[in-house]
Short mmCIF file of C-alpha atoms in Angstrom, two decimals:
data_model
loop_
_atom_site.label_atom_id
_atom_site.label_comp_id
_atom_site.label_asym_id
_atom_site.label_seq_id
_atom_site.Cartn_x
_atom_site.Cartn_y
_atom_site.Cartn_z
CA MET Y 49 -8.01 16.17 0.10
CA ARG Y 50 -5.64 13.55 -1.23
CA LEU Y 51 -2.17 13.20 0.22
CA GLY Y 52 0.79 11.62 -1.48
CA VAL Y 53 4.44 11.02 -0.79
CA ALA Y 54 7.57 10.07 -2.69
CA PRO Y 55 8.95 6.67 -1.71
CA HIS Y 56 12.44 8.16 -1.37
CA ARG Y 57 14.06 11.46 -0.49
CA LEU Y 58 13.36 13.94 -3.30
CA TRP Y 59 16.96 14.15 -4.49
CA PRO Y 60 18.90 11.15 -3.14
CA ALA Y 61 22.62 11.82 -3.06
CA HIS Y 62 23.49 8.22 -3.98
CA GLU Y 63 21.76 5.24 -5.56
CA ASP Y 64 21.88 3.20 -2.33
CA GLU Y 65 19.39 5.65 -0.80
CA LEU Y 66 16.82 4.09 -3.16
CA ASP Y 67 17.22 0.60 -1.69
CA GLY Y 68 14.29 0.98 0.73
CA VAL Y 69 11.68 2.37 -1.68
CA LEU Y 70 9.48 -0.72 -1.67
CA GLN Y 71 9.38 -0.84 2.12
CA THR Y 72 8.57 2.87 2.18
CA ALA Y 73 5.83 2.39 -0.42
CA ARG Y 74 4.22 -0.40 1.60
CA HIS Y 75 4.45 1.71 4.75
CA ALA Y 76 2.86 4.71 2.98
CA GLU Y 77 0.00 2.46 1.89
CA GLU Y 78 -0.43 1.16 5.44
CA LEU Y 79 -0.53 4.75 6.74
CA GLY Y 80 -3.37 5.57 4.34
CA PHE Y 81 -1.61 7.85 1.85
CA ASP Y 82 -3.54 8.21 -1.41
CA HIS Y 83 -0.65 8.07 -3.86
CA LEU Y 84 3.09 7.75 -4.41
CA ILE Y 85 4.91 10.09 -6.77
CA ALA Y 86 8.02 9.57 -8.87
CA SER Y 87 9.71 12.27 -10.93
CA SER Y 88 11.99 11.87 -13.90
CA HIS Y 89 15.42 13.04 -14.87
CA LEU Y 90 17.72 10.98 -17.02
CA LEU Y 91 20.96 12.32 -15.58
CA ALA Y 92 22.34 12.76 -12.10
CA GLY Y 93 22.51 16.43 -11.31
CA ALA Y 94 24.01 18.75 -8.76
CA VAL Y 95 21.13 17.94 -6.43
CA GLY Y 96 21.31 14.14 -6.73
CA VAL Y 97 20.01 11.13 -8.63
CA THR Y 98 16.55 10.20 -9.88
CA PRO Y 99 15.36 6.67 -10.69
CA ASP Y 100 13.33 6.01 -13.82
CA PRO Y 101 9.73 6.76 -12.73
CA LEU Y 102 8.00 4.05 -14.79
CA VAL Y 103 10.37 1.34 -13.59
CA LEU Y 104 10.10 2.57 -9.99
CA LEU Y 105 6.30 2.73 -10.08
CA SER Y 106 6.12 -0.72 -11.70
CA ALA Y 107 8.08 -2.17 -8.80
CA VAL Y 108 5.87 -0.27 -6.34
CA ALA Y 109 2.73 -1.59 -8.10
CA GLY Y 110 3.92 -5.13 -7.45
CA ALA Y 111 4.69 -4.39 -3.80
CA THR Y 112 1.37 -2.66 -2.99
CA THR Y 113 -2.33 -3.24 -3.56
CA ARG Y 114 -4.24 0.04 -3.11
CA ILE Y 115 -2.06 3.13 -3.28
CA ARG Y 116 -2.17 5.10 -6.55
CA LEU Y 117 0.95 5.59 -8.67
CA VAL Y 118 1.74 9.00 -10.19
CA THR Y 119 4.56 10.36 -12.35
CA SER Y 120 5.44 13.81 -11.16
CA VAL Y 121 6.54 14.54 -13.84
CA LEU Y 122 7.69 12.48 -16.85
CA ILE Y 123 9.65 14.71 -19.23
CA LEU Y 124 7.65 13.67 -22.27
CA PRO Y 125 9.76 15.25 -25.07
CA LEU Y 126 12.64 12.94 -24.10
CA TYR Y 127 10.59 9.82 -24.93
CA GLN Y 128 9.06 8.19 -28.00
CA PRO Y 129 5.27 8.57 -27.59
CA VAL Y 130 4.24 5.09 -28.79
CA ALA Y 131 6.64 3.52 -26.27
CA VAL Y 132 5.31 5.80 -23.49
CA ALA Y 133 1.72 4.94 -24.39
CA HIS Y 134 2.54 1.21 -24.30
CA GLN Y 135 4.55 1.36 -21.06
CA THR Y 136 1.97 3.45 -19.25
CA ALA Y 137 -0.95 1.35 -20.52
CA THR Y 138 0.87 -1.74 -19.28
CA LEU Y 139 1.51 -0.15 -15.89
CA ASP Y 140 -2.12 0.93 -15.62
CA ARG Y 141 -3.30 -2.56 -16.61
CA LEU Y 142 -1.01 -4.48 -14.26
CA SER Y 143 -1.60 -2.11 -11.33
CA GLY Y 144 -5.36 -2.51 -11.54
CA GLY Y 145 -5.94 1.00 -12.90
CA ARG Y 146 -3.94 2.80 -10.20
CA PHE Y 147 -1.65 4.80 -12.51
CA THR Y 148 -1.78 8.52 -13.36
CA LEU Y 149 0.60 10.03 -15.90
CA GLY Y 150 1.82 13.54 -15.18
CA VAL Y 151 4.04 15.08 -17.85
CA GLY Y 152 6.18 18.16 -18.33
CA THR Y 153 8.43 19.64 -20.98
CA GLY Y 154 11.72 19.66 -19.07
CA TRP Y 155 14.30 22.35 -18.45
CA ASP Y 156 17.72 20.65 -18.40
CA THR Y 157 19.46 21.15 -21.73
CA ALA Y 158 22.11 18.55 -20.79
CA GLU Y 159 19.43 15.82 -20.61
CA PHE Y 160 18.15 16.68 -24.06
CA ALA Y 161 21.68 16.70 -25.46
CA ALA Y 162 22.48 13.34 -23.85
CA ALA Y 163 19.27 11.83 -25.30
CA GLY Y 164 19.95 13.36 -28.73
CA VAL Y 165 16.67 15.27 -28.61
CA PRO Y 166 16.40 18.96 -29.59
CA PHE Y 167 15.66 21.25 -26.66
CA SER Y 168 13.88 23.84 -28.78
CA GLY Y 169 10.31 23.06 -29.76
CA ARG Y 170 9.81 20.73 -26.81
CA GLY Y 171 6.47 22.30 -25.82
CA ARG Y 172 4.95 21.83 -29.27
CA ARG Y 173 6.35 18.28 -29.43
CA ALA Y 174 4.91 17.49 -25.99
CA ASP Y 175 1.46 18.62 -27.16
CA GLU Y 176 1.73 16.38 -30.25
CA GLN Y 177 3.00 13.48 -28.14
CA LEU Y 178 0.10 13.84 -25.70
CA GLU Y 179 -2.34 13.65 -28.58
CA THR Y 180 -0.61 10.49 -29.87
CA VAL Y 181 -0.63 8.88 -26.42
CA ARG Y 182 -4.32 9.67 -25.91
CA LYS Y 183 -5.28 8.27 -29.33
CA LEU Y 184 -3.34 5.08 -28.67
CA TRP Y 185 -4.91 4.63 -25.23
CA ARG Y 186 -8.40 5.08 -26.72
CA ASP Y 187 -7.79 2.81 -29.74
CA GLU Y 188 -8.25 5.79 -32.07
CA ALA Y 189 -4.86 5.51 -33.79
CA GLU Y 190 -3.96 3.71 -37.01
CA VAL Y 191 -2.16 1.09 -34.93
CA ARG Y 192 -3.19 -0.75 -31.76
CA LEU Y 193 -1.08 -0.97 -28.62
CA GLY Y 194 0.06 -4.40 -27.47
CA VAL Y 195 -1.71 -3.79 -24.16
CA ARG Y 196 -4.60 -1.43 -23.50
CA PRO Y 197 -4.89 0.48 -20.23
CA ARG Y 198 -7.35 -0.85 -17.66
CA THR Y 199 -8.76 2.65 -17.11
CA PRO Y 200 -11.30 3.45 -19.85
CA GLY Y 201 -10.00 6.13 -22.19
CA GLY Y 202 -6.43 6.02 -20.97
CA ALA Y 203 -3.92 5.16 -18.33
CA ALA Y 204 -5.81 6.85 -15.53
CA ARG Y 205 -6.11 10.60 -15.66
CA LEU Y 206 -3.56 12.40 -17.74
CA GLY Y 207 -2.04 15.38 -15.96
CA ARG Y 208 0.26 18.02 -17.37
CA ARG Y 209 2.14 20.77 -15.67
CA PRO Y 210 4.97 22.91 -17.03
CA GLN Y 211 8.39 22.06 -15.72
#
């Protein structure tokens, strides 16, 4: 069994509640947790705020040495797939292969509207984006990423769960 923890309260009420995430991440690593998770929402909601998961996990990667880093979950249809492939490959490379990408399709129509991305068709787009990301990680695309992931075949294991 592998146990993980978020480095902050699931839905912080205010941004200042995020100030201790690096200390929490180091403590979780010292306690022997397997991984840290970070979820993604672009907008503050009724339940609180959410930091950008790739930025958060990049900071955690620099503050830790062993603990794995997991997005739980990145709302893939809100992002450009080549940028996601590059960012996640870079995170996997610089963290020593400790990164796992978990993606979902999202549910908050306000986030899609704010990002200027259509809400409808997000499942089909997510499938297409996953294929693009995988091809880029594996050097099977027409273009080559600026940085390749350290993990052979992609930025760790790619996970997907509906959101």
